[in-house]
Amino acid sequence: MTEPTTTPLCPAHTTTDAARGTTSGTASTAAEAVVTGATGALTWGGRRLYRHGEPHSILSGALHYFRVHPDLWRDRIRRLADLGLNTVDTYVPWNFHQPREDEPPRFDGWRDLERFVRTAGEEGLDVIVRPGPYICAEWSNGGLPSWLTARDLAIRSSDPAFTTPVGRWFDDLVPRIAALQASEGGPVVAVQIENEFGSYGDDHAYLRWNRRALAERGIRELLFTADGPTELMLDGGTLPGTLTAVTLGSKPDHARGLLADRRPDEPFVVAEFWNGWFDHWGEPHHVRGVDSAVQTLRDIVADGGSVSVYMAHGGTNFGLWAGANDHEGRLEPVVTSYDSDAPIAEDGGLTAKFHAVREALGARGPLRSPPRLPTLPPARLPLVHHADLLPGLRAVPAPTTTAPRPASFEQLGLDAGMVLYTAHPRVPPGAHRLVLTDVRDRALVFVDGTFTGVADAGSPELRVDGTGEVVRLEILVENLGRVNYGPGIGGHKGLLGPVLLDRRIVQGWESVPVALQEWAAGELAEAVAAGPARTGAGFAVAELRVDTPADTFLALPGSCRGLVWVNGFLLGRHWEIGPQVTLYCPAPLLRAGANTVTVLELERLGGELELRAGPELGPPEEYVEEFD
């Protein structure tokens, strides 16, 4: 057996620590020296990984606590263990814990990271924590708070305007992780530095700052970076003396060779193996064949390789937390489901991929988890339309900002939801062009209360017919998801450019935020009570009686696009363009007796709510992510 060697120590740095106002010299070098992996549960050397001195392979699965109801954390963690894994890894989304700058981060309820980590330890698993501050994860804004990215600063850089608030966030977060390290008797064995930074930038001073920030706040376990397996990405995202992991969906032998050339003493670690993929609205449901996924997994773990299956259990983008991609200027919003064709399905079901992966990993013994949790029987419920769209939205009090120009979401302090803009231009007789020069993301346009049409970045122009009178122009703009990957992270939302009536700029606007993600039962009740309903859109309610709560899958046949709440909890979006048809409603959101499902339909309301027997995520299309 090859004995573990001491990991090379990090060189001393004299860069100013922007977040803490100290100089990184001898003190910082001492802090870095204890996080190389030589002092923690996991060490490495001679191209091998060790756990407490014994040869070891990380067999991890990604499971995000923020995508699973807390009452189901233990069930899902146990299913990971049944899969044959010895570790669970999770990101930490800053914006989920601190959506508002003027309020301290929360670590209770659904945000109780420490409870999640302890539960994993109780189930016999090690834990890897990936605190970012940027996480990607198809999560809104890549986990960065919109109140931060609203500022004029260089995100994900050594700009003190960025690292200072990150440092304050780490002051709250990192000691909680440190207290749960293996060295303290907890299950945390490794912590990731930033996230796939090499696909974004090359500010190594920022990466060194991030490494110091973790060490100075108590991290003593293994630190590592994770990047795509290309020279470009590894040049930008790696640090001397810190273990380099890769993220990939295919061609692990190429990645293994590349790392062997660049880091000949380091073990082969795949921090994300994409055994499935996520979905965008309006595209097919992405899947990956079992044989393809399992063969790549076998190739990764061959010869002692370590892996994290991304995702082992995907869960759900509840509320409005789903992110988006920016493809050549075109927004591609992520769907509500984050099933990701994972071995453990969105509802916890054990798939064919689960059993094949379990066999490939050599798992033995009986399964502790049932193949699937109980579900409610299928049913059809009448959907009763109570209030029209604009009256319902106006019924919920919100501050009004008046200015010559429309206010952006960020200027209104709004992260997600909608903004209702109102102006009163005079429209000459005849047909005219109304142009929303820069709308992010999708707008419903009304003239004197009458729906005129939909505008977005690809179709920004509508026809307006005038009589020479002043009209009430209302534009309801929806944020479809903040970009989570690439240079578009931090982009603003709302009416960002002038609204033109032919060549004339419309001025004098009222901007009212509609903070749907923050609405609870009281706000919903106000909106629903703003009837009567006269149009084909707005607020509707279905009543559901349940003897024993169980999982169910909600569908809205005949409806077009909108949001769904269950007992005041925002499940997420529905949209007839698919691919996703059903919304997963986990049992803990229901109660014995009466339950209320509230639907905000933006364009065309159907007459029924259906409870279906299982998930319907759309027509499948094989997808394997590859790097050129």
XYZ file of C-alpha atoms in Angstrom:
628
model
C 0.000 0.000 0.000
C 1.315 3.423 -0.936
C 1.549 5.628 2.106
C -0.033 9.093 1.902
C 2.332 11.969 1.398
C 2.010 15.486 2.677
C 0.177 17.714 0.222
C 2.344 20.624 -1.004
C 1.774 23.740 1.036
C 0.393 26.912 -0.495
C 2.943 29.651 -1.153
C 2.833 32.833 0.875
C 0.849 35.721 -0.606
C 1.019 39.433 0.139
C -2.199 40.433 -1.587
C -4.442 42.682 0.488
C -7.405 40.761 1.912
C -10.161 42.978 0.543
C -12.915 41.536 2.659
C -11.215 41.656 6.044
C -8.910 44.626 5.649
C -5.776 42.665 6.583
C -2.570 41.871 4.739
C -2.149 38.246 3.730
C 1.378 37.456 4.759
C 2.657 35.095 7.437
C -0.694 34.776 9.218
C -2.581 33.908 6.056
C 0.097 31.460 4.989
C -0.309 29.678 8.312
C -4.048 29.519 7.766
C -3.574 28.087 4.276
C -1.048 25.539 5.463
C -3.642 23.689 7.538
C -6.173 23.239 4.733
C -4.068 21.309 2.229
C -5.614 17.961 3.090
C -2.695 16.811 5.261
C -4.581 17.502 8.505
C -8.157 16.524 7.587
C -10.020 13.257 7.178
C -9.173 13.179 3.465
C -5.552 13.381 2.284
C -3.908 12.685 -1.031
C -0.580 11.815 -2.581
C 0.910 9.484 -5.131
C -2.264 9.890 -7.251
C -4.323 8.310 -4.463
C -6.931 9.592 -2.034
C -6.951 8.494 1.599
C -9.470 8.696 4.418
C -7.788 8.667 7.802
C -4.757 7.112 6.137
C -6.596 4.304 4.342
C -7.091 4.175 0.551
C -10.457 5.680 -0.270
C -12.716 6.652 -3.161
C -15.334 9.333 -2.761
C -18.615 7.914 -4.043
C -20.831 10.930 -3.677
C -24.205 12.071 -4.875
C -25.456 15.631 -5.235
C -28.598 16.362 -3.241
C -29.599 19.963 -2.561
C -31.427 20.613 0.704
C -33.006 23.710 -0.822
C -34.739 21.590 -3.483
C -36.255 19.019 -1.108
C -38.889 19.570 1.581
C -37.129 19.352 4.986
C -39.508 16.615 6.150
C -38.131 14.485 3.298
C -34.424 15.142 3.822
C -33.813 11.917 5.715
C -35.767 9.850 3.193
C -33.764 11.214 0.266
C -30.425 10.910 2.085
C -31.222 7.295 2.938
C -31.972 6.630 -0.720
C -28.523 7.987 -1.589
C -27.000 5.551 0.865
C -29.062 2.736 -0.685
C -27.603 3.733 -4.055
C -24.199 2.640 -2.781
C -22.780 6.085 -2.085
C -20.624 7.017 0.899
C -20.923 10.816 0.610
C -23.506 13.493 -0.131
C -22.618 16.913 -1.507
C -24.631 20.101 -1.556
C -24.296 23.659 -2.706
C -25.245 26.569 -0.441
C -27.258 29.303 -2.232
C -26.566 32.666 -0.635
C -29.707 34.275 -2.061
C -31.883 31.536 -0.529
C -30.502 32.311 2.931
C -30.325 36.104 2.579
C -32.758 37.399 -0.051
C -32.654 40.900 1.481
C -29.534 42.829 2.424
C -31.180 44.546 5.393
C -32.047 41.208 7.031
C -29.517 38.716 8.443
C -29.099 35.315 6.779
C -31.534 32.675 7.964
C -30.550 29.132 8.922
C -33.870 27.821 10.191
C -36.601 25.639 8.712
C -35.954 24.906 5.035
C -32.654 26.804 5.365
C -31.298 24.713 8.237
C -28.101 23.588 6.550
C -26.691 22.267 9.819
C -29.676 19.965 10.322
C -29.256 18.629 6.797
C -25.555 17.938 7.334
C -26.159 16.282 10.706
C -28.890 14.114 9.180
C -26.472 12.907 6.504
C -23.962 12.040 9.201
C -26.598 10.138 11.166
C -27.274 8.084 8.045
C -23.584 7.169 7.825
C -22.553 9.492 4.994
C -19.688 11.925 4.677
C -20.590 15.414 3.461
C -18.981 17.758 0.936
C -20.110 21.387 1.132
C -19.860 23.770 -1.829
C -20.430 27.275 -0.413
C -19.701 29.309 -3.518
C -20.533 32.157 -3.171
C -21.393 31.383 -6.794
C -22.977 27.961 -7.282
C -24.481 27.851 -10.825
C -26.793 24.836 -10.159
C -29.473 26.164 -12.548
C -30.465 28.270 -9.547
C -31.546 31.898 -9.793
C -28.541 34.198 -10.331
C -26.198 31.300 -9.608
C -26.967 31.762 -5.908
C -25.779 35.375 -5.766
C -28.285 37.808 -4.217
C -29.809 40.213 -6.711
C -29.361 43.042 -4.200
C -25.619 42.509 -4.630
C -25.487 42.059 -8.398
C -27.663 45.163 -8.789
C -24.594 47.233 -7.901
C -21.880 48.488 -10.205
C -19.193 45.975 -9.254
C -17.187 43.112 -10.688
C -18.824 39.935 -9.433
C -16.708 36.833 -8.903
C -13.543 38.897 -8.682
C -11.108 40.395 -6.192
C -13.001 43.697 -6.403
C -13.414 44.717 -2.720
C -16.961 45.796 -3.528
C -17.653 42.096 -4.130
C -15.403 40.355 -1.612
C -16.447 42.551 1.316
C -20.115 41.435 1.321
C -19.026 37.875 0.512
C -16.788 38.030 3.571
C -19.727 39.084 5.739
C -21.798 36.205 4.341
C -18.948 33.791 5.028
C -18.749 35.149 8.588
C -22.257 33.760 9.106
C -21.950 30.609 7.023
C -18.482 29.124 7.273
C -18.240 28.729 11.088
C -21.408 26.627 10.886
C -19.706 24.338 8.388
C -16.470 24.329 10.377
C -18.269 23.136 13.511
C -19.479 20.074 11.568
C -16.085 19.050 10.146
C -14.722 15.569 10.657
C -12.011 17.095 12.841
C -14.808 18.260 15.162
C -16.609 14.922 15.117
C -18.946 15.865 12.268
C -19.442 14.463 8.753
C -17.945 17.300 6.631
C -14.787 16.000 4.939
C -14.260 18.528 2.142
C -15.209 22.050 1.066
C -15.086 23.432 -2.469
C -13.438 26.744 -3.382
C -15.811 28.847 -5.527
C -17.359 26.852 -8.405
C -16.183 26.191 -11.955
C -14.432 29.535 -11.913
C -12.307 28.663 -14.941
C -15.354 28.805 -17.198
C -15.947 32.394 -16.051
C -12.683 34.222 -15.373
C -9.024 34.069 -14.424
C -8.708 36.340 -11.368
C -6.500 34.085 -9.278
C -6.240 36.713 -6.572
C -9.978 36.154 -6.052
C -9.529 32.383 -5.824
C -6.728 32.827 -3.307
C -8.952 35.206 -1.352
C -11.701 32.584 -1.336
C -9.294 29.922 -0.087
C -8.038 32.207 2.688
C -11.580 33.210 3.625
C -12.495 29.577 4.246
C -9.305 28.833 6.191
C -9.497 31.914 8.368
C -13.041 31.017 9.359
C -12.073 27.551 10.527
C -12.053 25.115 7.592
C -9.441 22.407 8.261
C -10.676 19.659 5.947
C -9.737 19.107 2.315
C -10.189 22.074 -0.017
C -10.535 21.632 -3.771
C -11.469 23.467 -6.946
C -13.778 22.087 -9.654
C -13.628 22.989 -13.349
C -14.345 21.606 -16.782
C -11.597 19.351 -18.217
C -10.081 21.757 -20.725
C -6.814 23.665 -20.662
C -8.720 26.955 -20.773
C -10.910 26.167 -17.783
C -8.160 24.578 -15.709
C -5.850 27.531 -16.382
C -8.496 29.903 -15.042
C -9.896 27.938 -12.121
C -7.100 26.023 -10.371
C -4.640 26.941 -7.610
C -1.182 25.577 -6.798
C -1.241 23.305 -3.760
C -5.024 22.816 -3.887
C -6.580 19.617 -5.207
C -8.022 19.988 -8.710
C -11.303 18.210 -9.491
C -13.170 18.233 -12.792
C -16.798 18.359 -13.883
C -17.909 16.369 -16.907
C -20.542 14.248 -18.590
C -18.377 12.137 -20.843
C -14.814 11.217 -21.867
C -13.360 10.690 -18.378
C -10.212 9.103 -19.807
C -9.385 12.360 -21.586
C -9.891 14.274 -18.331
C -7.808 11.751 -16.376
C -4.946 12.147 -18.824
C -5.138 15.922 -18.812
C -5.011 16.051 -15.019
C -2.193 13.508 -14.889
C -0.121 15.783 -17.107
C -0.917 18.919 -15.119
C -1.156 17.460 -11.601
C 0.804 14.194 -11.644
C 0.600 13.589 -7.873
C -3.139 14.185 -7.486
C -5.952 11.605 -7.469
C -8.615 11.678 -10.165
C -11.726 13.325 -8.715
C -14.871 14.157 -10.705
C -16.765 16.717 -8.631
C -19.774 16.500 -10.949
C -20.600 13.593 -13.231
C -23.612 14.655 -15.279
C -25.548 11.410 -15.552
C -28.579 13.388 -16.737
C -29.425 16.987 -17.576
C -31.857 19.777 -16.777
C -34.640 21.207 -18.942
C -35.599 24.578 -20.394
C -39.130 25.718 -21.097
C -40.012 25.100 -24.726
C -37.402 22.372 -25.268
C -37.529 18.549 -24.988
C -37.142 16.735 -21.681
C -33.473 15.774 -21.492
C -32.604 12.229 -20.489
C -29.529 10.050 -20.612
C -29.629 6.344 -21.336
C -28.841 4.004 -18.469
C -26.103 2.133 -20.333
C -24.360 5.356 -21.390
C -24.438 6.809 -17.876
C -23.300 3.625 -16.159
C -20.417 2.976 -18.551
C -19.082 6.501 -18.003
C -19.451 6.028 -14.246
C -17.475 2.775 -14.404
C -14.736 4.537 -16.344
C -14.537 7.299 -13.718
C -14.225 5.040 -10.671
C -11.779 2.675 -12.359
C -8.335 2.663 -10.789
C -9.512 4.366 -7.609
C -11.239 7.375 -9.154
C -13.663 9.433 -7.079
C -16.986 10.809 -8.255
C -20.040 12.810 -7.338
C -23.129 11.842 -9.307
C -24.819 15.091 -10.375
C -27.646 14.822 -9.660
C -28.219 11.713 -7.552
C -31.548 13.283 -6.606
C -32.492 16.513 -8.344
C -35.583 17.636 -6.476
C -37.608 20.699 -7.439
C -37.059 24.385 -8.193
C -39.865 25.412 -5.882
C -41.165 28.960 -5.955
C -39.371 31.195 -8.442
C -35.858 29.925 -7.752
C -35.282 28.307 -11.155
C -32.430 29.899 -13.069
C -31.915 30.478 -16.776
C -29.284 30.324 -19.470
C -28.371 33.079 -21.902
C -27.743 31.588 -25.343
C -26.466 34.234 -27.741
C -28.715 36.831 -26.173
C -31.771 34.583 -25.961
C -33.055 33.703 -22.506
C -33.595 29.995 -21.822
C -35.488 29.710 -18.523
C -35.210 26.492 -16.512
C -38.381 24.551 -15.702
C -39.767 24.005 -12.206
C -38.746 20.348 -12.043
C -35.083 19.580 -11.398
C -35.584 15.834 -11.864
C -32.493 15.817 -14.110
C -33.141 12.180 -15.090
C -31.359 11.308 -11.856
C -31.191 7.792 -10.372
C -33.574 8.974 -7.646
C -36.516 10.714 -9.315
C -37.970 14.071 -8.311
C -40.553 12.315 -6.114
C -37.958 9.948 -4.628
C -38.793 7.026 -6.896
C -36.060 4.471 -7.535
C -35.497 4.357 -11.286
C -33.893 1.823 -13.610
C -30.828 4.065 -13.515
C -30.785 3.744 -9.714
C -30.540 -0.043 -9.847
C -27.922 0.005 -12.608
C -25.746 2.532 -10.758
C -26.122 0.566 -7.538
C -24.904 -2.569 -9.296
C -21.997 -0.697 -10.902
C -20.897 0.606 -7.504
C -21.055 -2.873 -6.009
C -23.698 -2.065 -3.413
C -24.939 -5.075 -1.479
C -27.640 -5.768 1.035
C -31.349 -5.009 1.138
C -32.786 -1.611 0.246
C -34.070 0.355 3.218
C -36.242 2.629 1.065
C -39.477 1.678 -0.707
C -39.444 1.989 -4.506
C -41.839 4.928 -4.255
C -43.739 6.855 -1.599
C -47.570 6.718 -1.516
C -49.519 8.962 -3.894
C -53.042 10.336 -3.923
C -55.475 8.723 -6.343
C -56.018 10.566 -9.640
C -58.816 13.124 -9.558
C -60.317 16.052 -11.425
C -61.291 19.175 -9.518
C -63.184 22.247 -10.734
C -61.031 25.355 -10.978
C -63.159 28.322 -9.941
C -62.178 31.713 -11.376
C -62.508 34.366 -8.654
C -60.642 37.495 -9.801
C -59.181 38.946 -12.970
C -55.457 39.405 -13.387
C -54.847 43.139 -12.914
C -57.490 43.729 -10.202
C -56.127 40.750 -8.288
C -52.548 41.994 -8.477
C -53.548 45.535 -7.520
C -55.458 44.258 -4.475
C -52.217 43.346 -2.693
C -50.657 46.531 -1.257
C -47.219 47.442 -2.576
C -45.213 50.684 -2.742
C -45.470 52.757 -5.909
C -42.438 54.444 -7.463
C -43.151 57.393 -9.767
C -40.491 58.622 -12.189
C -40.012 59.670 -15.825
C -38.563 56.224 -16.604
C -39.761 52.758 -15.556
C -37.919 51.370 -12.521
C -36.097 48.067 -12.858
C -36.695 45.140 -10.526
C -33.402 45.964 -8.859
C -34.305 49.618 -8.286
C -37.496 48.404 -6.628
C -35.634 45.904 -4.448
C -37.448 43.028 -6.153
C -35.693 39.731 -6.793
C -38.427 37.658 -8.432
C -42.031 38.012 -9.536
C -43.421 40.837 -11.634
C -43.610 44.606 -11.930
C -46.767 46.419 -13.036
C -45.866 49.552 -14.988
C -48.459 52.243 -15.752
C -48.233 55.338 -17.960
C -50.783 57.634 -19.609
C -49.663 58.604 -23.125
C -51.854 60.353 -25.656
C -52.203 58.157 -28.740
C -53.030 59.942 -32.031
C -55.767 58.495 -34.245
C -54.842 55.415 -36.246
C -52.456 52.496 -35.870
C -49.119 52.963 -34.090
C -46.085 50.908 -33.096
C -45.534 50.309 -29.405
C -41.950 49.086 -28.950
C -40.456 47.785 -25.704
C -36.824 48.350 -26.638
C -35.314 46.252 -23.827
C -37.751 44.118 -21.854
C -36.590 41.406 -19.480
C -38.227 39.007 -19.686
C -41.852 38.759 -20.809
C -44.514 41.472 -20.842
C -48.291 41.476 -21.003
C -49.530 44.765 -22.427
C -52.926 46.324 -21.656
C -54.512 49.486 -23.055
C -57.405 50.893 -21.031
C -57.715 47.504 -19.320
C -57.899 45.496 -22.536
C -55.228 42.894 -23.210
C -53.250 43.936 -26.304
C -50.549 41.256 -26.561
C -47.300 39.731 -25.345
C -43.871 41.268 -25.874
C -40.429 39.880 -25.140
C -36.848 40.415 -26.272
C -37.455 38.496 -29.483
C -40.805 40.171 -30.278
C -40.717 43.621 -28.686
C -43.295 45.366 -30.885
C -47.108 45.569 -30.689
C -49.766 47.503 -32.579
C -51.758 50.113 -30.672
C -54.789 51.862 -32.171
C -55.448 55.405 -30.962
C -58.296 57.894 -31.061
C -56.389 60.996 -30.071
C -57.238 60.505 -26.396
C -55.024 59.742 -23.399
C -54.943 56.007 -22.632
C -53.982 53.989 -19.595
C -51.028 51.885 -20.721
C -50.222 49.014 -18.348
C -47.309 46.650 -18.885
C -46.937 43.644 -16.609
C -43.350 42.376 -16.821
C -42.410 38.940 -15.513
C -38.951 37.762 -14.503
C -38.688 34.255 -15.999
C -35.466 33.387 -14.182
C -32.121 35.019 -13.510
C -29.158 33.773 -15.541
C -27.056 31.311 -13.544
C -24.095 30.659 -15.845
C -21.687 32.711 -17.928
C -21.159 36.436 -18.362
C -24.906 37.124 -18.150
C -25.006 36.447 -14.408
C -26.337 39.464 -12.555
C -28.359 40.840 -15.460
C -31.200 43.167 -14.510
C -34.925 42.659 -15.045
C -37.877 44.816 -16.047
C -38.338 47.561 -18.643
C -34.653 48.395 -19.029
C -34.937 50.528 -22.157
C -37.373 53.180 -23.381
C -40.927 52.308 -24.339
C -41.572 53.933 -27.729
C -44.828 55.046 -29.265
C -43.563 55.199 -32.819
C -40.468 57.393 -32.330
C -41.659 59.135 -29.170
C -40.522 57.933 -25.740
C -43.357 57.282 -23.301
C -42.535 59.086 -20.058
C -44.095 59.397 -16.638
C -44.326 55.899 -15.144
C -45.662 54.288 -12.009
C -43.767 51.104 -11.121
C -45.310 48.693 -8.617
C -43.460 45.521 -7.520
C -45.447 42.292 -7.330
C -43.381 40.149 -4.967
C -45.081 36.836 -5.687
C -42.306 34.787 -4.082
C -42.965 36.576 -0.801
C -46.739 36.192 -0.887
C -48.339 33.968 1.713
C -51.925 32.923 2.373
C -52.975 36.456 3.342
C -51.835 38.094 0.117
C -53.352 35.292 -1.934
C -56.667 35.756 -0.161
C -56.620 39.489 -0.978
C -55.940 38.770 -4.638
C -58.617 36.085 -4.894
C -61.180 38.357 -3.238
C -60.711 41.093 -5.855
C -63.494 39.755 -8.084
C -65.689 39.437 -9.964
C -63.942 37.597 -12.789
C -64.801 38.798 -16.284
C -61.791 37.850 -18.428
C -59.939 34.642 -19.216
C -57.021 35.197 -16.853
C -56.439 35.873 -13.178
C -56.837 34.045 -9.877
C -58.646 30.726 -9.518
C -59.045 28.232 -6.708
C -59.558 24.472 -6.438
C -60.486 22.793 -3.175
C -58.898 19.431 -2.419
C -59.936 17.143 0.436
C -57.411 14.576 1.626
C -57.818 11.794 4.178
C -54.101 11.047 4.521
C -51.547 13.391 2.914
C -49.494 11.800 0.138
C -47.526 12.928 -2.894
C -49.423 14.088 -5.954
C -48.801 15.591 -9.387
C -50.820 18.619 -10.471
C -51.772 19.412 -14.060
C -53.784 22.277 -15.542
C -55.257 21.119 -18.857
C -56.465 24.036 -20.957
C -54.504 26.634 -18.977
C -51.625 28.486 -20.617
C -49.063 29.897 -18.207
C -48.836 30.969 -14.603
C -48.100 29.989 -11.020
C -49.526 27.456 -8.555
C -49.741 27.640 -4.756
C -50.721 24.809 -2.405
C -51.964 25.975 0.991
C -50.102 29.238 0.480
C -46.821 27.613 -0.610
C -45.625 28.532 -4.107
C -44.928 25.296 -5.984
C -43.662 26.987 -9.130
C -44.526 27.759 -12.749
C -46.682 25.933 -15.233
C -46.492 26.653 -18.968
C -48.209 24.832 -21.788
C -45.133 25.037 -24.041
C -43.644 22.278 -21.861
C -41.849 20.055 -21.665
C -43.015 19.794 -18.054
C -46.723 19.042 -17.708
C -47.178 18.160 -14.021
C -45.991 19.937 -10.890
C -44.755 17.683 -8.084
C -46.533 18.357 -4.779
C -44.829 16.510 -1.902
C -47.009 15.107 0.865
C -45.754 17.472 3.606
C -47.381 20.418 1.809
C -50.809 18.844 2.258
C -52.860 18.330 5.394
C -55.648 15.972 6.348
C -58.952 17.560 5.465
C -59.379 20.661 3.293
C -56.559 21.969 1.104
C -56.544 24.996 -1.183
C -54.803 25.136 -4.556
C -54.550 28.688 -5.923
C -53.677 29.340 -9.553
C -52.495 32.630 -11.020
C -53.167 32.266 -14.739
C -51.587 34.981 -16.867
C -53.107 34.326 -20.263
C -55.792 31.619 -20.556
C -57.438 29.779 -17.681
C -58.725 26.242 -18.090
C -61.578 24.835 -16.086
C -59.940 21.964 -14.203
C -57.127 20.985 -11.898
C -56.044 17.386 -12.306
C -54.275 15.125 -9.827
C -52.344 12.625 -11.902
C -50.859 9.276 -10.977
C -47.265 10.188 -11.738
C -44.924 12.794 -13.190
C -45.216 13.934 -16.790
C -42.027 15.764 -17.705
C -42.429 15.773 -21.474
C -41.206 13.915 -24.575
C -37.664 12.677 -23.887
C -34.564 13.498 -25.877
C -31.162 11.901 -25.285
C -28.593 14.463 -24.172
C -24.959 13.973 -23.137
C -22.945 17.071 -22.286
C -19.506 17.067 -23.899
C -16.559 19.439 -23.906
C -14.813 20.109 -27.190
